[in-house]
Amino acid sequence: DAMVIQNPRYQVTQFGKPVTLSCSQTLNHNVMYWYQQKSSQAPKLLFHYYDKDFNNEADTPDNFQSRRPNTSFCFLDIRSPGLGDAAMYLCATSRDRDTQYFGPGTRLTVL
Amino acid sequence: AQSVTQPDIHITVSEGASLELRCNYSYGATPYLFWYVQSPGQGLQLLLKYFSGDTLVQGIKGFEAEFKRSQSSFNLRKPSVHWSDAAEYFCAVKLTSGTYKYIFGTGTRLKVLA
């Protein structure tokens, strides 16, 4: 089945230690998104890629970076995680501006 | 500014009872409308969507939603709830052009009593 895959499902890191989260998709969608979702809150868009064009949300901290080496893969890099960055990170994809399909998420814990 | 309101933070229903989750949006034109469900520790699964046409939309898992332009609403319904429906439900809207961005409601957490 075509899908959005996120690895790892659970990630533990230390305060200030860089961490990378991975997303891959078999849907061949040209748009990929990264969301941050804290407990009992709605997902918050961090940035998205339209093909190779990177689009950052105005309020996304500089601590968050992203890479998209090809159509299928997208990475979220957190350069110096703080305690406030502990959250669920959701990857989503879409074809152009159509419906977004979400992966299962990566739960990040910062110690 | 565009916004989405889900007025019920928590809803509890008995198994087999009917369900209606409310969603209202604030936007000058008719946006694209979505309902997603999220089980604990999981991603968001699309239940249904409305772009245009018939205002009663059928989705997966027996859910349906009705778009009412006059009320700026897109309420989600299910005639008979199952225990496995316990989850968080998010309404989302997307402007019909010029943006990729969803605006999410704050979610409604559904509890189902056996």
JSON list of C-alpha atoms in Angstrom, two decimals:
[
{"chain": "A", "resi": 1, "resn": "ASP", "atom": "CA", "xyz": [0.00, 0.00, 0.00]},
{"chain": "A", "resi": 2, "resn": "ALA", "atom": "CA", "xyz": [1.13, 3.51, -0.75]},
{"chain": "A", "resi": 3, "resn": "MET", "atom": "CA", "xyz": [1.91, 5.30, 2.44]},
{"chain": "A", "resi": 4, "resn": "VAL", "atom": "CA", "xyz": [3.83, 7.82, 4.50]},
{"chain": "A", "resi": 5, "resn": "ILE", "atom": "CA", "xyz": [6.46, 6.27, 6.78]},
{"chain": "A", "resi": 6, "resn": "GLN", "atom": "CA", "xyz": [8.20, 7.93, 9.69]},
{"chain": "A", "resi": 7, "resn": "ASN", "atom": "CA", "xyz": [11.28, 6.69, 11.48]},
{"chain": "A", "resi": 8, "resn": "PRO", "atom": "CA", "xyz": [11.86, 6.26, 14.27]},
{"chain": "A", "resi": 9, "resn": "ARG", "atom": "CA", "xyz": [8.44, 6.13, 15.94]},
{"chain": "A", "resi": 10, "resn": "TYR", "atom": "CA", "xyz": [10.00, 7.11, 19.25]},
{"chain": "A", "resi": 11, "resn": "GLN", "atom": "CA", "xyz": [13.15, 9.18, 19.67]},
{"chain": "A", "resi": 12, "resn": "VAL", "atom": "CA", "xyz": [14.86, 10.13, 22.89]},
{"chain": "A", "resi": 13, "resn": "THR", "atom": "CA", "xyz": [17.57, 12.77, 22.86]},
{"chain": "A", "resi": 14, "resn": "GLN", "atom": "CA", "xyz": [19.44, 14.88, 25.35]},
{"chain": "A", "resi": 15, "resn": "PHE", "atom": "CA", "xyz": [19.06, 18.58, 25.84]},
{"chain": "A", "resi": 16, "resn": "GLY", "atom": "CA", "xyz": [21.14, 20.29, 23.16]},
{"chain": "A", "resi": 17, "resn": "LYS", "atom": "CA", "xyz": [22.05, 17.12, 21.25]},
{"chain": "A", "resi": 18, "resn": "PRO", "atom": "CA", "xyz": [21.14, 17.32, 17.55]},
{"chain": "A", "resi": 19, "resn": "VAL", "atom": "CA", "xyz": [18.51, 14.92, 16.32]},
{"chain": "A", "resi": 20, "resn": "THR", "atom": "CA", "xyz": [17.17, 13.99, 12.89]},
{"chain": "A", "resi": 21, "resn": "LEU", "atom": "CA", "xyz": [13.73, 12.62, 12.14]},
{"chain": "A", "resi": 22, "resn": "SER", "atom": "CA", "xyz": [12.98, 10.86, 8.89]},
{"chain": "A", "resi": 23, "resn": "CYS", "atom": "CA", "xyz": [9.97, 10.71, 6.59]},
{"chain": "A", "resi": 24, "resn": "SER", "atom": "CA", "xyz": [9.54, 8.74, 3.42]},
{"chain": "A", "resi": 25, "resn": "GLN", "atom": "CA", "xyz": [6.60, 8.29, 1.08]},
{"chain": "A", "resi": 26, "resn": "THR", "atom": "CA", "xyz": [5.55, 5.93, -1.66]},
{"chain": "A", "resi": 27, "resn": "LEU", "atom": "CA", "xyz": [2.71, 8.14, -2.89]},
{"chain": "A", "resi": 28, "resn": "ASN", "atom": "CA", "xyz": [4.94, 10.08, -5.28]},
{"chain": "A", "resi": 29, "resn": "HIS", "atom": "CA", "xyz": [3.49, 13.30, -3.95]},
{"chain": "A", "resi": 30, "resn": "ASN", "atom": "CA", "xyz": [5.34, 16.50, -4.77]},
{"chain": "A", "resi": 31, "resn": "VAL", "atom": "CA", "xyz": [4.59, 18.34, -1.52]},
{"chain": "A", "resi": 32, "resn": "MET", "atom": "CA", "xyz": [5.88, 17.25, 1.89]},
{"chain": "A", "resi": 33, "resn": "TYR", "atom": "CA", "xyz": [5.12, 18.88, 5.23]},
{"chain": "A", "resi": 34, "resn": "TRP", "atom": "CA", "xyz": [6.43, 18.79, 8.77]},
{"chain": "A", "resi": 35, "resn": "TYR", "atom": "CA", "xyz": [4.13, 19.51, 11.69]},
{"chain": "A", "resi": 36, "resn": "GLN", "atom": "CA", "xyz": [4.76, 19.75, 15.41]},
{"chain": "A", "resi": 37, "resn": "GLN", "atom": "CA", "xyz": [1.98, 18.59, 17.70]},
{"chain": "A", "resi": 38, "resn": "LYS", "atom": "CA", "xyz": [2.09, 19.05, 21.44]},
{"chain": "A", "resi": 39, "resn": "SER", "atom": "CA", "xyz": [-0.16, 17.19, 23.82]},
{"chain": "A", "resi": 40, "resn": "SER", "atom": "CA", "xyz": [-3.87, 17.94, 23.36]},
{"chain": "A", "resi": 41, "resn": "GLN", "atom": "CA", "xyz": [-3.15, 20.55, 20.70]},
{"chain": "A", "resi": 42, "resn": "ALA", "atom": "CA", "xyz": [-3.71, 20.80, 16.99]},
{"chain": "A", "resi": 43, "resn": "PRO", "atom": "CA", "xyz": [-0.79, 20.15, 14.66]},
{"chain": "A", "resi": 44, "resn": "LYS", "atom": "CA", "xyz": [1.30, 23.23, 13.92]},
{"chain": "A", "resi": 45, "resn": "LEU", "atom": "CA", "xyz": [2.91, 23.55, 10.51]},
{"chain": "A", "resi": 46, "resn": "LEU", "atom": "CA", "xyz": [6.67, 24.08, 10.67]},
{"chain": "A", "resi": 47, "resn": "PHE", "atom": "CA", "xyz": [7.50, 24.10, 6.94]},
{"chain": "A", "resi": 48, "resn": "HIS", "atom": "CA", "xyz": [6.79, 22.40, 3.66]},
{"chain": "A", "resi": 49, "resn": "TYR", "atom": "CA", "xyz": [8.54, 21.53, 0.44]},
{"chain": "A", "resi": 50, "resn": "TYR", "atom": "CA", "xyz": [6.90, 22.04, -2.93]},
{"chain": "A", "resi": 51, "resn": "ASP", "atom": "CA", "xyz": [9.13, 19.83, -5.01]},
{"chain": "A", "resi": 52, "resn": "LYS", "atom": "CA", "xyz": [12.54, 21.18, -4.00]},
{"chain": "A", "resi": 53, "resn": "ASP", "atom": "CA", "xyz": [11.31, 24.60, -2.98]},
{"chain": "A", "resi": 54, "resn": "PHE", "atom": "CA", "xyz": [11.49, 25.07, 0.77]},
{"chain": "A", "resi": 55, "resn": "ASN", "atom": "CA", "xyz": [8.80, 27.15, 2.51]},
{"chain": "A", "resi": 56, "resn": "ASN", "atom": "CA", "xyz": [9.31, 28.07, 6.13]},
{"chain": "A", "resi": 57, "resn": "GLU", "atom": "CA", "xyz": [6.50, 29.25, 8.38]},
{"chain": "A", "resi": 58, "resn": "ALA", "atom": "CA", "xyz": [7.24, 32.67, 9.84]},
{"chain": "A", "resi": 59, "resn": "ASP", "atom": "CA", "xyz": [7.11, 31.48, 13.43]},
{"chain": "A", "resi": 60, "resn": "THR", "atom": "CA", "xyz": [9.20, 28.33, 13.01]},
{"chain": "A", "resi": 61, "resn": "PRO", "atom": "CA", "xyz": [12.30, 28.63, 15.21]},
{"chain": "A", "resi": 62, "resn": "ASP", "atom": "CA", "xyz": [15.72, 28.68, 13.53]},
{"chain": "A", "resi": 63, "resn": "ASN", "atom": "CA", "xyz": [16.53, 25.59, 15.57]},
{"chain": "A", "resi": 64, "resn": "PHE", "atom": "CA", "xyz": [14.43, 23.57, 13.11]},
{"chain": "A", "resi": 65, "resn": "GLN", "atom": "CA", "xyz": [15.82, 22.77, 9.67]},
{"chain": "A", "resi": 66, "resn": "SER", "atom": "CA", "xyz": [14.74, 20.44, 6.92]},
{"chain": "A", "resi": 67, "resn": "ARG", "atom": "CA", "xyz": [16.23, 18.61, 3.96]},
{"chain": "A", "resi": 68, "resn": "ARG", "atom": "CA", "xyz": [14.59, 16.93, 1.00]},
{"chain": "A", "resi": 69, "resn": "PRO", "atom": "CA", "xyz": [17.22, 15.04, -0.99]},
{"chain": "A", "resi": 70, "resn": "ASN", "atom": "CA", "xyz": [14.68, 13.52, -3.37]},
{"chain": "A", "resi": 71, "resn": "THR", "atom": "CA", "xyz": [10.93, 13.17, -3.94]},
{"chain": "A", "resi": 72, "resn": "SER", "atom": "CA", "xyz": [10.54, 10.30, -1.53]},
{"chain": "A", "resi": 73, "resn": "PHE", "atom": "CA", "xyz": [12.46, 11.47, 1.51]},
{"chain": "A", "resi": 74, "resn": "CYS", "atom": "CA", "xyz": [12.32, 14.44, 3.83]},
{"chain": "A", "resi": 75, "resn": "PHE", "atom": "CA", "xyz": [14.24, 15.02, 7.06]},
{"chain": "A", "resi": 76, "resn": "LEU", "atom": "CA", "xyz": [13.63, 17.23, 10.06]},
{"chain": "A", "resi": 77, "resn": "ASP", "atom": "CA", "xyz": [16.77, 18.35, 11.87]},
{"chain": "A", "resi": 78, "resn": "ILE", "atom": "CA", "xyz": [16.58, 19.88, 15.32]},
{"chain": "A", "resi": 79, "resn": "ARG", "atom": "CA", "xyz": [19.97, 21.45, 15.91]},
{"chain": "A", "resi": 80, "resn": "SER", "atom": "CA", "xyz": [19.82, 21.99, 19.66]},
{"chain": "A", "resi": 81, "resn": "PRO", "atom": "CA", "xyz": [16.70, 20.47, 21.16]},
{"chain": "A", "resi": 82, "resn": "GLY", "atom": "CA", "xyz": [15.26, 22.13, 24.20]},
{"chain": "A", "resi": 83, "resn": "LEU", "atom": "CA", "xyz": [12.74, 20.75, 26.65]},
{"chain": "A", "resi": 84, "resn": "GLY", "atom": "CA", "xyz": [10.05, 22.71, 24.84]},
{"chain": "A", "resi": 85, "resn": "ASP", "atom": "CA", "xyz": [10.71, 20.78, 21.64]},
{"chain": "A", "resi": 86, "resn": "ALA", "atom": "CA", "xyz": [9.39, 17.55, 23.12]},
{"chain": "A", "resi": 87, "resn": "ALA", "atom": "CA", "xyz": [6.37, 16.76, 20.98]},
{"chain": "A", "resi": 88, "resn": "MET", "atom": "CA", "xyz": [4.92, 14.52, 18.30]},
{"chain": "A", "resi": 89, "resn": "TYR", "atom": "CA", "xyz": [6.32, 15.34, 14.88]},
{"chain": "A", "resi": 90, "resn": "LEU", "atom": "CA", "xyz": [4.07, 14.55, 11.97]},
{"chain": "A", "resi": 91, "resn": "CYS", "atom": "CA", "xyz": [5.03, 14.29, 8.33]},
{"chain": "A", "resi": 92, "resn": "ALA", "atom": "CA", "xyz": [2.39, 14.72, 5.65]},
{"chain": "A", "resi": 93, "resn": "THR", "atom": "CA", "xyz": [2.33, 14.67, 1.86]},
{"chain": "A", "resi": 94, "resn": "SER", "atom": "CA", "xyz": [0.03, 15.94, -0.86]},
{"chain": "A", "resi": 95, "resn": "ARG", "atom": "CA", "xyz": [-0.15, 16.25, -4.61]},
{"chain": "A", "resi": 96, "resn": "ASP", "atom": "CA", "xyz": [-0.01, 19.95, -5.20]},
{"chain": "A", "resi": 97, "resn": "ARG", "atom": "CA", "xyz": [-2.66, 21.64, -3.01]},
{"chain": "A", "resi": 98, "resn": "ASP", "atom": "CA", "xyz": [-4.81, 18.54, -2.68]},
{"chain": "A", "resi": 99, "resn": "THR", "atom": "CA", "xyz": [-5.55, 16.47, 0.41]},
{"chain": "A", "resi": 100, "resn": "GLN", "atom": "CA", "xyz": [-2.74, 15.91, 2.92]},
{"chain": "A", "resi": 101, "resn": "TYR", "atom": "CA", "xyz": [-1.93, 12.37, 4.02]},
{"chain": "A", "resi": 102, "resn": "PHE", "atom": "CA", "xyz": [-0.17, 11.94, 7.34]},
{"chain": "A", "resi": 103, "resn": "GLY", "atom": "CA", "xyz": [2.40, 9.50, 8.63]},
{"chain": "A", "resi": 104, "resn": "PRO", "atom": "CA", "xyz": [2.16, 7.85, 12.06]},
{"chain": "A", "resi": 105, "resn": "GLY", "atom": "CA", "xyz": [4.39, 10.43, 13.70]},
{"chain": "A", "resi": 106, "resn": "THR", "atom": "CA", "xyz": [7.60, 10.41, 15.73]},
{"chain": "A", "resi": 107, "resn": "ARG", "atom": "CA", "xyz": [7.31, 11.04, 19.45]},
{"chain": "A", "resi": 108, "resn": "LEU", "atom": "CA", "xyz": [10.35, 13.05, 20.56]},
{"chain": "A", "resi": 109, "resn": "THR", "atom": "CA", "xyz": [11.44, 13.07, 24.19]},
{"chain": "A", "resi": 110, "resn": "VAL", "atom": "CA", "xyz": [14.12, 15.52, 25.36]},
{"chain": "A", "resi": 111, "resn": "LEU", "atom": "CA", "xyz": [15.92, 14.65, 28.58]},
{"chain": "B", "resi": 1, "resn": "ALA", "atom": "CA", "xyz": [-8.38, 36.06, 10.15]},
{"chain": "B", "resi": 2, "resn": "GLN", "atom": "CA", "xyz": [-9.41, 32.58, 9.12]},
{"chain": "B", "resi": 3, "resn": "SER", "atom": "CA", "xyz": [-10.23, 30.26, 12.00]},
{"chain": "B", "resi": 4, "resn": "VAL", "atom": "CA", "xyz": [-11.76, 26.89, 12.80]},
{"chain": "B", "resi": 5, "resn": "THR", "atom": "CA", "xyz": [-13.76, 26.29, 15.94]},
{"chain": "B", "resi": 6, "resn": "GLN", "atom": "CA", "xyz": [-14.54, 22.95, 17.49]},
{"chain": "B", "resi": 7, "resn": "PRO", "atom": "CA", "xyz": [-16.63, 24.01, 20.46]},
{"chain": "B", "resi": 8, "resn": "ASP", "atom": "CA", "xyz": [-16.61, 20.65, 22.23]},
{"chain": "B", "resi": 9, "resn": "ILE", "atom": "CA", "xyz": [-13.23, 19.75, 23.76]},
{"chain": "B", "resi": 10, "resn": "HIS", "atom": "CA", "xyz": [-14.52, 16.46, 25.16]},
{"chain": "B", "resi": 11, "resn": "ILE", "atom": "CA", "xyz": [-17.54, 14.36, 24.27]},
{"chain": "B", "resi": 12, "resn": "THR", "atom": "CA", "xyz": [-18.65, 11.13, 25.92]},
{"chain": "B", "resi": 13, "resn": "VAL", "atom": "CA", "xyz": [-21.20, 8.82, 24.33]},
{"chain": "B", "resi": 14, "resn": "SER", "atom": "CA", "xyz": [-22.35, 5.29, 24.97]},
{"chain": "B", "resi": 15, "resn": "GLU", "atom": "CA", "xyz": [-21.53, 2.58, 22.50]},
{"chain": "B", "resi": 16, "resn": "GLY", "atom": "CA", "xyz": [-24.32, 2.32, 19.96]},
{"chain": "B", "resi": 17, "resn": "ALA", "atom": "CA", "xyz": [-25.45, 5.91, 20.45]},
{"chain": "B", "resi": 18, "resn": "SER", "atom": "CA", "xyz": [-25.37, 8.49, 17.70]},
{"chain": "B", "resi": 19, "resn": "LEU", "atom": "CA", "xyz": [-22.63, 11.09, 17.49]},
{"chain": "B", "resi": 20, "resn": "GLU", "atom": "CA", "xyz": [-22.31, 14.62, 16.16]},
{"chain": "B", "resi": 21, "resn": "LEU", "atom": "CA", "xyz": [-19.08, 16.61, 16.37]},
{"chain": "B", "resi": 22, "resn": "ARG", "atom": "CA", "xyz": [-19.33, 20.28, 15.57]},
{"chain": "B", "resi": 23, "resn": "CYS", "atom": "CA", "xyz": [-17.05, 22.36, 13.40]},
{"chain": "B", "resi": 24, "resn": "ASN", "atom": "CA", "xyz": [-17.45, 26.00, 12.40]},
{"chain": "B", "resi": 25, "resn": "TYR", "atom": "CA", "xyz": [-15.11, 28.03, 10.27]},
{"chain": "B", "resi": 26, "resn": "SER", "atom": "CA", "xyz": [-14.58, 31.67, 9.63]},
{"chain": "B", "resi": 27, "resn": "TYR", "atom": "CA", "xyz": [-13.65, 32.52, 6.07]},
{"chain": "B", "resi": 28, "resn": "GLY", "atom": "CA", "xyz": [-15.12, 34.73, 3.36]},
{"chain": "B", "resi": 29, "resn": "ALA", "atom": "CA", "xyz": [-15.53, 31.99, 0.79]},
{"chain": "B", "resi": 30, "resn": "THR", "atom": "CA", "xyz": [-16.13, 28.27, 0.95]},
{"chain": "B", "resi": 31, "resn": "PRO", "atom": "CA", "xyz": [-12.86, 26.55, 1.77]},
{"chain": "B", "resi": 32, "resn": "TYR", "atom": "CA", "xyz": [-11.92, 22.94, 1.35]},
{"chain": "B", "resi": 33, "resn": "LEU", "atom": "CA", "xyz": [-13.09, 21.07, 4.46]},
{"chain": "B", "resi": 34, "resn": "PHE", "atom": "CA", "xyz": [-11.68, 17.96, 6.12]},
{"chain": "B", "resi": 35, "resn": "TRP", "atom": "CA", "xyz": [-12.18, 15.72, 9.11]},
{"chain": "B", "resi": 36, "resn": "TYR", "atom": "CA", "xyz": [-9.27, 13.70, 10.47]},
{"chain": "B", "resi": 37, "resn": "VAL", "atom": "CA", "xyz": [-9.14, 11.19, 13.31]},
{"chain": "B", "resi": 38, "resn": "GLN", "atom": "CA", "xyz": [-6.14, 10.58, 15.54]},
{"chain": "B", "resi": 39, "resn": "SER", "atom": "CA", "xyz": [-5.82, 7.58, 17.83]},
{"chain": "B", "resi": 40, "resn": "PRO", "atom": "CA", "xyz": [-3.43, 7.91, 20.79]},
{"chain": "B", "resi": 41, "resn": "GLY", "atom": "CA", "xyz": [0.18, 8.01, 19.68]},
{"chain": "B", "resi": 42, "resn": "GLN", "atom": "CA", "xyz": [-0.76, 7.84, 16.01]},
{"chain": "B", "resi": 43, "resn": "GLY", "atom": "CA", "xyz": [-0.84, 10.13, 13.02]},
{"chain": "B", "resi": 44, "resn": "LEU", "atom": "CA", "xyz": [-3.92, 11.71, 11.50]},
{"chain": "B", "resi": 45, "resn": "GLN", "atom": "CA", "xyz": [-6.16, 9.59, 9.32]},
{"chain": "B", "resi": 46, "resn": "LEU", "atom": "CA", "xyz": [-8.44, 11.25, 6.79]},
{"chain": "B", "resi": 47, "resn": "LEU", "atom": "CA", "xyz": [-12.11, 10.45, 7.43]},
{"chain": "B", "resi": 48, "resn": "LEU", "atom": "CA", "xyz": [-13.68, 12.55, 4.71]},
{"chain": "B", "resi": 49, "resn": "LYS", "atom": "CA", "xyz": [-13.40, 15.78, 2.77]},
{"chain": "B", "resi": 50, "resn": "TYR", "atom": "CA", "xyz": [-15.58, 18.32, 1.02]},
{"chain": "B", "resi": 51, "resn": "PHE", "atom": "CA", "xyz": [-14.46, 20.34, -1.97]},
{"chain": "B", "resi": 52, "resn": "SER", "atom": "CA", "xyz": [-17.72, 21.07, -3.78]},
{"chain": "B", "resi": 53, "resn": "GLY", "atom": "CA", "xyz": [-20.98, 19.46, -4.93]},
{"chain": "B", "resi": 54, "resn": "ASP", "atom": "CA", "xyz": [-23.22, 17.36, -2.73]},
{"chain": "B", "resi": 55, "resn": "THR", "atom": "CA", "xyz": [-23.18, 18.87, 0.74]},
{"chain": "B", "resi": 56, "resn": "LEU", "atom": "CA", "xyz": [-23.55, 15.50, 2.47]},
{"chain": "B", "resi": 57, "resn": "VAL", "atom": "CA", "xyz": [-20.25, 13.68, 2.32]},
{"chain": "B", "resi": 58, "resn": "GLN", "atom": "CA", "xyz": [-19.69, 10.04, 3.13]},
{"chain": "B", "resi": 59, "resn": "GLY", "atom": "CA", "xyz": [-16.42, 8.93, 4.66]},
{"chain": "B", "resi": 60, "resn": "ILE", "atom": "CA", "xyz": [-14.70, 5.88, 6.01]},
{"chain": "B", "resi": 61, "resn": "LYS", "atom": "CA", "xyz": [-15.68, 3.94, 9.14]},
{"chain": "B", "resi": 62, "resn": "GLY", "atom": "CA", "xyz": [-19.36, 4.89, 8.74]},
{"chain": "B", "resi": 63, "resn": "PHE", "atom": "CA", "xyz": [-18.85, 8.62, 9.23]},
{"chain": "B", "resi": 64, "resn": "GLU", "atom": "CA", "xyz": [-20.55, 11.36, 7.27]},
{"chain": "B", "resi": 65, "resn": "ALA", "atom": "CA", "xyz": [-20.44, 15.15, 7.38]},
{"chain": "B", "resi": 66, "resn": "GLU", "atom": "CA", "xyz": [-22.75, 17.86, 6.17]},
{"chain": "B", "resi": 67, "resn": "PHE", "atom": "CA", "xyz": [-21.61, 21.20, 4.86]},
{"chain": "B", "resi": 68, "resn": "LYS", "atom": "CA", "xyz": [-23.97, 24.05, 5.64]},
{"chain": "B", "resi": 69, "resn": "ARG", "atom": "CA", "xyz": [-22.91, 27.23, 3.93]},
{"chain": "B", "resi": 70, "resn": "SER", "atom": "CA", "xyz": [-25.42, 29.42, 5.80]},
{"chain": "B", "resi": 71, "resn": "GLN", "atom": "CA", "xyz": [-24.00, 28.31, 9.13]},
{"chain": "B", "resi": 72, "resn": "SER", "atom": "CA", "xyz": [-20.34, 28.01, 8.05]},
{"chain": "B", "resi": 73, "resn": "SER", "atom": "CA", "xyz": [-20.42, 24.55, 9.54]},
{"chain": "B", "resi": 74, "resn": "PHE", "atom": "CA", "xyz": [-19.13, 21.10, 8.65]},
{"chain": "B", "resi": 75, "resn": "ASN", "atom": "CA", "xyz": [-20.40, 18.77, 11.38]},
{"chain": "B", "resi": 76, "resn": "LEU", "atom": "CA", "xyz": [-19.32, 15.15, 11.56]},
{"chain": "B", "resi": 77, "resn": "ARG", "atom": "CA", "xyz": [-21.89, 12.46, 12.33]},
{"chain": "B", "resi": 78, "resn": "LYS", "atom": "CA", "xyz": [-22.10, 8.75, 12.93]},
{"chain": "B", "resi": 79, "resn": "PRO", "atom": "CA", "xyz": [-25.40, 6.95, 13.58]},
{"chain": "B", "resi": 80, "resn": "SER", "atom": "CA", "xyz": [-23.98, 4.28, 15.90]},
{"chain": "B", "resi": 81, "resn": "VAL", "atom": "CA", "xyz": [-20.66, 4.68, 17.67]},
{"chain": "B", "resi": 82, "resn": "HIS", "atom": "CA", "xyz": [-18.31, 1.75, 18.27]},
{"chain": "B", "resi": 83, "resn": "TRP", "atom": "CA", "xyz": [-15.82, 1.53, 21.13]},
{"chain": "B", "resi": 84, "resn": "SER", "atom": "CA", "xyz": [-13.01, 1.70, 18.57]},
{"chain": "B", "resi": 85, "resn": "ASP", "atom": "CA", "xyz": [-14.14, 5.21, 17.58]},
{"chain": "B", "resi": 86, "resn": "ALA", "atom": "CA", "xyz": [-12.66, 6.61, 20.79]},
{"chain": "B", "resi": 87, "resn": "ALA", "atom": "CA", "xyz": [-10.00, 9.05, 19.55]},
{"chain": "B", "resi": 88, "resn": "GLU", "atom": "CA", "xyz": [-9.36, 12.71, 18.88]},
{"chain": "B", "resi": 89, "resn": "TYR", "atom": "CA", "xyz": [-11.11, 14.29, 15.92]},
{"chain": "B", "resi": 90, "resn": "PHE", "atom": "CA", "xyz": [-9.79, 17.31, 14.07]},
{"chain": "B", "resi": 91, "resn": "CYS", "atom": "CA", "xyz": [-11.64, 19.51, 11.65]},
{"chain": "B", "resi": 92, "resn": "ALA", "atom": "CA", "xyz": [-9.46, 21.35, 9.16]},
{"chain": "B", "resi": 93, "resn": "VAL", "atom": "CA", "xyz": [-9.99, 23.87, 6.41]},
{"chain": "B", "resi": 94, "resn": "LYS", "atom": "CA", "xyz": [-7.82, 24.91, 3.51]},
{"chain": "B", "resi": 95, "resn": "LEU", "atom": "CA", "xyz": [-8.26, 28.01, 1.45]},
{"chain": "B", "resi": 96, "resn": "THR", "atom": "CA", "xyz": [-9.20, 26.97, -2.03]},
{"chain": "B", "resi": 97, "resn": "SER", "atom": "CA", "xyz": [-6.30, 28.65, -3.74]},
{"chain": "B", "resi": 98, "resn": "GLY", "atom": "CA", "xyz": [-2.93, 30.18, -3.17]},
{"chain": "B", "resi": 99, "resn": "THR", "atom": "CA", "xyz": [-1.90, 28.16, -0.15]},
{"chain": "B", "resi": 100, "resn": "TYR", "atom": "CA", "xyz": [-0.97, 24.71, 0.99]},
{"chain": "B", "resi": 101, "resn": "LYS", "atom": "CA", "xyz": [-1.69, 25.48, 4.60]},
{"chain": "B", "resi": 102, "resn": "TYR", "atom": "CA", "xyz": [-4.40, 23.79, 6.65]},
{"chain": "B", "resi": 103, "resn": "ILE", "atom": "CA", "xyz": [-6.05, 25.57, 9.54]},
{"chain": "B", "resi": 104, "resn": "PHE", "atom": "CA", "xyz": [-6.89, 23.01, 12.20]},
{"chain": "B", "resi": 105, "resn": "GLY", "atom": "CA", "xyz": [-9.47, 23.18, 14.92]},
{"chain": "B", "resi": 106, "resn": "THR", "atom": "CA", "xyz": [-8.33, 22.42, 18.43]},
{"chain": "B", "resi": 107, "resn": "GLY", "atom": "CA", "xyz": [-9.82, 18.94, 18.32]},
{"chain": "B", "resi": 108, "resn": "THR", "atom": "CA", "xyz": [-12.57, 17.04, 20.08]},
{"chain": "B", "resi": 109, "resn": "ARG", "atom": "CA", "xyz": [-11.67, 14.07, 22.22]},
{"chain": "B", "resi": 110, "resn": "LEU", "atom": "CA", "xyz": [-14.29, 11.33, 22.03]},
{"chain": "B", "resi": 111, "resn": "LYS", "atom": "CA", "xyz": [-14.77, 8.85, 24.83]},
{"chain": "B", "resi": 112, "resn": "VAL", "atom": "CA", "xyz": [-17.01, 5.83, 24.28]},
{"chain": "B", "resi": 113, "resn": "LEU", "atom": "CA", "xyz": [-18.65, 4.07, 27.20]},
{"chain": "B", "resi": 114, "resn": "ALA", "atom": "CA", "xyz": [-19.24, 0.34, 26.96]}
]
